[in-house]
Amino acid sequence: MDKKQRIILTMLELVVEQGVNATPMSQVAKDANVAVGTIYHYFENKNQIIEEIYSMISKDFGVVLMANLPEGSFKEKYQAMWLNLYNYFVGNPLAFKFMEFVGVPPIINQEIRQRAVKHFANVRDFMLAGILNKDLRNVDLRLLMQISFGTAVSAVRLKSKNELPMTEKQLQDAVDIAWDSVKYKPV
Amino acid sequence: MDKKQRIILTMLELVVEQGVNATPMSQVAKDANVAVGTIYHYFENKNQIIEEIYSMISKDFGVVLMANLPEGSFKEKYQAMWLNLYNYFVGNPLAFKFMEFVGVPPIINQEIRQRAVKHFANVRDFMLAGILNKDLRNVDLRLLMQISFGTAVSAVRLKSKNELPMTEKQLQDAVDIAWDSVKYKPV
Amino acid sequence: MDKKQRIILTMLELVVEQGVNATPMSQVAKDANVAVGTIYHYFENKNQIIEEIYSMISKDFGVVLMANLPEGSFKEKYQAMWLNLYNYFVGNPLAFKFMEFVGVPPIINQEIRQRAVKHFANVRDFMLAGILNKDLRNVDLRLLMQISFGTAVSAVRLKSKNELPMTEKQLQDAVDIAWDSVKYKPV
Amino acid sequence: MDKKQRIILTMLELVVEQGVNATPMSQVAKDANVAVGTIYHYFENKNQIIEEIYSMISKDFGVVLMANLPEGSFKEKYQAMWLNLYNYFVGNPLAFKFMEFVGVPPIINQEIRQRAVKHFANVRDFMLAGILNKDLRNVDLRLLMQISFGTAVSAVRLKSKNELPMTEKQLQDAVDIAWDSVKYKPV
DNA sequence: TATGAATGAGTCTTCATTCAT
DNA sequence: CATGAATGAAGACTCATTCAT
């Protein structure tokens, strides 16, 4: 693995455990087995590494969410997407913790956040189509997206804190809840 | 207002804006109009102030959530509780931002978090009764609580980031979604 | 002597010997017998100490130059002033070296230099009167001042580099040269 | 232009603007369009480049000063020499600033300075002859040389700082002053 | 109670120099 | 000859905390 990659991964690991400020560059250098100066060869400064991690995960994210959606009803597609999100975070606990505790203001600023939004364009389109086709509730799109994201994160959180084992059954419950919260409701 | 209170509120304000590490004690002292040494009369160290803020808000929380619940159906009570949560955070943006960005690990450790849980005992009881009475879905209690909390926070977030104005209608939509996600569902 | 004064004098000594950049704050702290942090209690940053030294010497300067001028002819006054300058620098070799090697751009910027000019207002007035009274050559005032300053500095330099012992006779020669260079010359 | 020359000129430019310490080798490399390593092919280290610049200018100097001296009286020759010095510095502002602000101790050490003195042997001879022939004042040779250098530098300084436009008339005044300061004076 | 001068360990960052290619 | 990635020592500066008053 090349040095830049090693630096990024080391920073991710340490920062998730200790927080950005409790992670000195010297420790990153040591753990990544490079000289301190080398880090500055690849990155402008400490925060740029954090931002690069944030962008990396955000980008992953947009791709993973819409991957391998099944042919079939909108409901099936939605649930698959929800599970993609759930599985990604459960499978990448570092990414999850990073987004929860590190990838927030004021560490990550408005500008960087905005730039990440574009990765979600396809998710947005998918949800919008759902509303228009009366598969989803006729409420504001952003509310629907935020809620969907929220239910998945709630499930991941319980799992990652070991508050719930998330058995097959429990996961199914969570998916059901998520779907019931957004599915079309006649007036 | 006495000095201790002034220190706490100043710290809350600054920490929400700048982050814990970008908020030097000297600035807190200056903004709170006390000497640095005075802060150390009232608090052991910097982190203790953060923890005290966390405890303060957590305590508020348990009280506010269950305040003024209407007589009537479980649904009405639940929705009132949900709105209590929503309104508290919208009305106290500093508290919201603090809990989102500051009151998280590793700044707030496991122990302090656990201690805060007790303030939610009554909420827990209320939800548990809902499940037993078949007012709520028969799924794990923690999942139900986390989801409820999650939907409310989603709504607050949209409002506080000005992504949604949260009109009467939009708020009603959010409450409906929240209720639909947890209400009893016959098998 | 108080700490601030000790810091200034230590910095002056070290900086004259080693140059600004070869003088670490840690050494200043050590030699002045204070903690590094203490320096930053009294000064914004390293450069501010340098600027303060510069201002201090500049101020001294304007006063010393015009001190104890004898009653008598303009010539006598001028020569006394010239000797004041010479003696000040010979008696304060640190000040001399500082002004020669440290108190120059880009270390000392335009703004600080300008601010120091006001200390020379009385010197300026004195020279101007000399021109108007036909005691001094009728040439641009700034040229006359610069030349006067230049001849004195030339003498100090020879003395301070031990290239010349500057005996009574040699000093008298220098004063004569200085006077001859600026005295009135009929057309 | 070959690489070595490009490195020297780039360093000269940057160092005059920013100071030695504010001029990283990496910037020199970039501006000179060579690799950092290449610089170390041609020079031992950073300081050696500075010293080479110093020697280069010093050498130029000795030559320029005595160039094209007119046949005629000593006075005419002296004034031509003085103007040579003046014109060289006014025409080469980089050289002037370098000698003023960079080519000084402790950056340029005693040894390098001594070595440069030999370039002035002919100037020295010229002035000495002036004294012996009673064209110049009978004072210490070094004083005479230093003063001559000083008056010229004073003039250049006024010009280069734009404090004086140095019109034909003003320049003539300066030359006159210089000559009056050193010319023979019967006892 | 209250003060704020003093401390110094610890941080990020820079940059001259080296060396494998 | 030329490159530029890699190094790590060294520097300026910050800031939580202490303590004499």
PDB file of C-alpha atoms in Angstrom, chain D residues 19-156:
ATOM      1  CA  GLY D  19      15.007  37.775   3.458  1.00  0.00           C
ATOM      2  CA  VAL D  20      17.239  34.740   3.599  1.00  0.00           C
ATOM      3  CA  ASN D  21      15.212  32.795   6.084  1.00  0.00           C
ATOM      4  CA  ALA D  22      11.907  33.406   4.419  1.00  0.00           C
ATOM      5  CA  THR D  23      13.259  31.967   1.206  1.00  0.00           C
ATOM      6  CA  PRO D  24      13.024  28.176   1.173  1.00  0.00           C
ATOM      7  CA  MET D  25      15.153  26.170  -1.177  1.00  0.00           C
ATOM      8  CA  SER D  26      11.992  24.634  -2.555  1.00  0.00           C
ATOM      9  CA  GLN D  27      10.829  28.031  -3.745  1.00  0.00           C
ATOM     10  CA  VAL D  28      14.175  28.785  -5.308  1.00  0.00           C
ATOM     11  CA  ALA D  29      13.997  25.455  -7.106  1.00  0.00           C
ATOM     12  CA  LYS D  30      10.491  26.132  -8.339  1.00  0.00           C
ATOM     13  CA  ASP D  31      11.135  29.684  -9.494  1.00  0.00           C
ATOM     14  CA  ALA D  32      14.419  28.705 -11.145  1.00  0.00           C
ATOM     15  CA  ASN D  33      12.711  25.775 -12.801  1.00  0.00           C
ATOM     16  CA  VAL D  34      15.072  23.142 -11.520  1.00  0.00           C
ATOM     17  CA  ALA D  35      14.705  20.320  -9.049  1.00  0.00           C
ATOM     18  CA  VAL D  36      15.719  20.811  -5.449  1.00  0.00           C
ATOM     19  CA  GLY D  37      18.370  18.173  -5.811  1.00  0.00           C
ATOM     20  CA  THR D  38      19.866  20.016  -8.741  1.00  0.00           C
ATOM     21  CA  ILE D  39      20.657  22.980  -6.559  1.00  0.00           C
ATOM     22  CA  TYR D  40      22.789  20.687  -4.446  1.00  0.00           C
ATOM     23  CA  HIS D  41      24.766  19.657  -7.488  1.00  0.00           C
ATOM     24  CA  TYR D  42      25.997  23.169  -7.932  1.00  0.00           C
ATOM     25  CA  PHE D  43      26.168  24.322  -4.341  1.00  0.00           C
ATOM     26  CA  GLU D  44      27.256  22.799  -1.085  1.00  0.00           C
ATOM     27  CA  ASN D  45      24.372  24.336   0.808  1.00  0.00           C
ATOM     28  CA  LYS D  46      22.084  27.304   1.002  1.00  0.00           C
ATOM     29  CA  ASN D  47      24.583  29.628   2.579  1.00  0.00           C
ATOM     30  CA  GLN D  48      27.090  28.972  -0.134  1.00  0.00           C
ATOM     31  CA  ILE D  49      24.712  30.445  -2.678  1.00  0.00           C
ATOM     32  CA  ILE D  50      24.414  33.574  -0.580  1.00  0.00           C
ATOM     33  CA  GLU D  51      28.178  33.776  -0.295  1.00  0.00           C
ATOM     34  CA  GLU D  52      28.607  33.326  -4.001  1.00  0.00           C
ATOM     35  CA  ILE D  53      26.203  36.165  -4.648  1.00  0.00           C
ATOM     36  CA  TYR D  54      28.118  38.296  -2.214  1.00  0.00           C
ATOM     37  CA  SER D  55      31.437  37.542  -3.891  1.00  0.00           C
ATOM     38  CA  MET D  56      29.977  38.120  -7.331  1.00  0.00           C
ATOM     39  CA  ILE D  57      28.712  41.561  -6.439  1.00  0.00           C
ATOM     40  CA  SER D  58      31.888  42.482  -4.554  1.00  0.00           C
ATOM     41  CA  LYS D  59      33.954  41.550  -7.556  1.00  0.00           C
ATOM     42  CA  ASP D  60      31.773  43.501  -9.953  1.00  0.00           C
ATOM     43  CA  PHE D  61      32.168  46.357  -7.678  1.00  0.00           C
ATOM     44  CA  GLY D  62      35.905  46.727  -7.686  1.00  0.00           C
ATOM     45  CA  VAL D  63      35.847  46.671 -11.458  1.00  0.00           C
ATOM     46  CA  VAL D  64      32.967  49.034 -11.969  1.00  0.00           C
ATOM     47  CA  LEU D  65      34.299  51.639  -9.560  1.00  0.00           C
ATOM     48  CA  MET D  66      37.474  52.235 -11.501  1.00  0.00           C
ATOM     49  CA  ALA D  67      35.988  51.865 -14.959  1.00  0.00           C
ATOM     50  CA  ASN D  68      36.279  54.635 -17.513  1.00  0.00           C
ATOM     51  CA  LEU D  69      37.883  57.172 -15.240  1.00  0.00           C
ATOM     52  CA  PRO D  70      38.548  60.321 -17.288  1.00  0.00           C
ATOM     53  CA  GLU D  71      41.948  61.719 -17.985  1.00  0.00           C
ATOM     54  CA  GLY D  72      42.287  64.933 -16.045  1.00  0.00           C
ATOM     55  CA  SER D  73      42.511  66.211 -12.517  1.00  0.00           C
ATOM     56  CA  PHE D  74      42.210  64.017  -9.448  1.00  0.00           C
ATOM     57  CA  LYS D  75      38.982  65.754  -8.617  1.00  0.00           C
ATOM     58  CA  GLU D  76      37.485  64.726 -11.938  1.00  0.00           C
ATOM     59  CA  LYS D  77      38.641  61.180 -11.421  1.00  0.00           C
ATOM     60  CA  TYR D  78      37.256  61.051  -7.888  1.00  0.00           C
ATOM     61  CA  GLN D  79      33.914  62.364  -8.915  1.00  0.00           C
ATOM     62  CA  ALA D  80      33.749  59.880 -11.774  1.00  0.00           C
ATOM     63  CA  MET D  81      34.500  57.077  -9.363  1.00  0.00           C
ATOM     64  CA  TRP D  82      31.864  58.280  -6.948  1.00  0.00           C
ATOM     65  CA  LEU D  83      29.340  58.382  -9.767  1.00  0.00           C
ATOM     66  CA  ASN D  84      30.365  54.921 -10.883  1.00  0.00           C
ATOM     67  CA  LEU D  85      29.443  53.674  -7.452  1.00  0.00           C
ATOM     68  CA  TYR D  86      26.216  55.616  -7.389  1.00  0.00           C
ATOM     69  CA  ASN D  87      25.191  54.508 -10.852  1.00  0.00           C
ATOM     70  CA  TYR D  88      26.027  50.895 -10.261  1.00  0.00           C
ATOM     71  CA  PHE D  89      23.754  50.673  -7.254  1.00  0.00           C
ATOM     72  CA  VAL D  90      20.972  52.715  -8.775  1.00  0.00           C
ATOM     73  CA  GLY D  91      21.140  50.548 -11.887  1.00  0.00           C
ATOM     74  CA  ASN D  92      21.286  47.336  -9.907  1.00  0.00           C
ATOM     75  CA  PRO D  93      18.793  47.729  -7.122  1.00  0.00           C
ATOM     76  CA  LEU D  94      18.946  44.030  -6.357  1.00  0.00           C
ATOM     77  CA  ALA D  95      22.678  44.290  -5.749  1.00  0.00           C
ATOM     78  CA  PHE D  96      22.149  47.334  -3.570  1.00  0.00           C
ATOM     79  CA  LYS D  97      19.485  45.773  -1.405  1.00  0.00           C
ATOM     80  CA  PHE D  98      21.469  42.596  -1.165  1.00  0.00           C
ATOM     81  CA  MET D  99      24.550  44.381   0.106  1.00  0.00           C
ATOM     82  CA  GLU D 100      22.503  46.472   2.499  1.00  0.00           C
ATOM     83  CA  PHE D 101      20.249  43.837   4.024  1.00  0.00           C
ATOM     84  CA  VAL D 102      21.616  40.438   3.208  1.00  0.00           C
ATOM     85  CA  GLY D 103      25.354  40.819   2.800  1.00  0.00           C
ATOM     86  CA  VAL D 104      25.849  41.602   6.444  1.00  0.00           C
ATOM     87  CA  PRO D 105      26.968  39.679   9.524  1.00  0.00           C
ATOM     88  CA  PRO D 106      26.091  37.200  10.792  1.00  0.00           C
ATOM     89  CA  ILE D 107      24.814  35.973   7.410  1.00  0.00           C
ATOM     90  CA  ILE D 108      28.104  36.807   5.712  1.00  0.00           C
ATOM     91  CA  ASN D 109      30.932  36.017   8.044  1.00  0.00           C
ATOM     92  CA  GLN D 110      34.200  37.767   8.690  1.00  0.00           C
ATOM     93  CA  GLU D 111      36.178  35.454   6.454  1.00  0.00           C
ATOM     94  CA  ILE D 112      34.087  36.011   3.353  1.00  0.00           C
ATOM     95  CA  ARG D 113      34.132  39.742   3.934  1.00  0.00           C
ATOM     96  CA  GLN D 114      37.923  39.807   4.220  1.00  0.00           C
ATOM     97  CA  ARG D 115      38.264  37.891   1.009  1.00  0.00           C
ATOM     98  CA  ALA D 116      36.192  40.537  -0.773  1.00  0.00           C
ATOM     99  CA  VAL D 117      38.478  43.335   0.320  1.00  0.00           C
ATOM    100  CA  LYS D 118      41.099  42.432  -2.255  1.00  0.00           C
ATOM    101  CA  HIS D 119      38.805  43.577  -5.032  1.00  0.00           C
ATOM    102  CA  PHE D 120      39.212  47.074  -3.717  1.00  0.00           C
ATOM    103  CA  ALA D 121      42.961  47.187  -3.873  1.00  0.00           C
ATOM    104  CA  ASN D 122      42.967  49.508  -6.858  1.00  0.00           C
ATOM    105  CA  VAL D 123      40.480  51.852  -5.253  1.00  0.00           C
ATOM    106  CA  ARG D 124      42.687  51.877  -2.218  1.00  0.00           C
ATOM    107  CA  ASP D 125      45.745  52.714  -4.279  1.00  0.00           C
ATOM    108  CA  PHE D 126      43.920  55.490  -6.035  1.00  0.00           C
ATOM    109  CA  MET D 127      42.842  57.106  -2.798  1.00  0.00           C
ATOM    110  CA  LEU D 128      46.242  56.702  -1.206  1.00  0.00           C
ATOM    111  CA  ALA D 129      47.839  58.467  -4.145  1.00  0.00           C
ATOM    112  CA  GLY D 130      45.310  61.238  -3.666  1.00  0.00           C
ATOM    113  CA  ILE D 131      46.439  61.737  -0.103  1.00  0.00           C
ATOM    114  CA  LEU D 132      50.122  61.675  -0.949  1.00  0.00           C
ATOM    115  CA  ASN D 133      49.673  64.159  -3.784  1.00  0.00           C
ATOM    116  CA  LYS D 134      47.739  66.503  -1.565  1.00  0.00           C
ATOM    117  CA  ASP D 135      44.606  66.100  -3.575  1.00  0.00           C
ATOM    118  CA  LEU D 136      42.841  64.589  -0.616  1.00  0.00           C
ATOM    119  CA  ARG D 137      42.769  65.464   3.075  1.00  0.00           C
ATOM    120  CA  ASN D 138      45.588  64.104   5.097  1.00  0.00           C
ATOM    121  CA  VAL D 139      43.510  61.810   7.268  1.00  0.00           C
ATOM    122  CA  ASP D 140      43.440  58.091   7.749  1.00  0.00           C
ATOM    123  CA  LEU D 141      42.893  56.327   4.449  1.00  0.00           C
ATOM    124  CA  ARG D 142      40.215  54.040   5.795  1.00  0.00           C
ATOM    125  CA  LEU D 143      38.229  56.980   7.099  1.00  0.00           C
ATOM    126  CA  LEU D 144      38.392  58.617   3.720  1.00  0.00           C
ATOM    127  CA  MET D 145      37.259  55.509   1.917  1.00  0.00           C
ATOM    128  CA  GLN D 146      34.482  54.766   4.345  1.00  0.00           C
ATOM    129  CA  ILE D 147      33.215  58.331   4.098  1.00  0.00           C
ATOM    130  CA  SER D 148      33.270  58.261   0.318  1.00  0.00           C
ATOM    131  CA  PHE D 149      31.400  55.035   0.285  1.00  0.00           C
ATOM    132  CA  GLY D 150      29.013  56.453   2.856  1.00  0.00           C
ATOM    133  CA  THR D 151      28.095  59.561   0.909  1.00  0.00           C
ATOM    134  CA  ALA D 152      27.408  57.556  -2.200  1.00  0.00           C
ATOM    135  CA  VAL D 153      25.279  55.056  -0.338  1.00  0.00           C
ATOM    136  CA  SER D 154      23.359  57.890   1.287  1.00  0.00           C
ATOM    137  CA  ALA D 155      22.510  59.221  -2.146  1.00  0.00           C
ATOM    138  CA  VAL D 156      21.506  55.816  -3.469  1.00  0.00           C
TER     139      VAL D 156
END
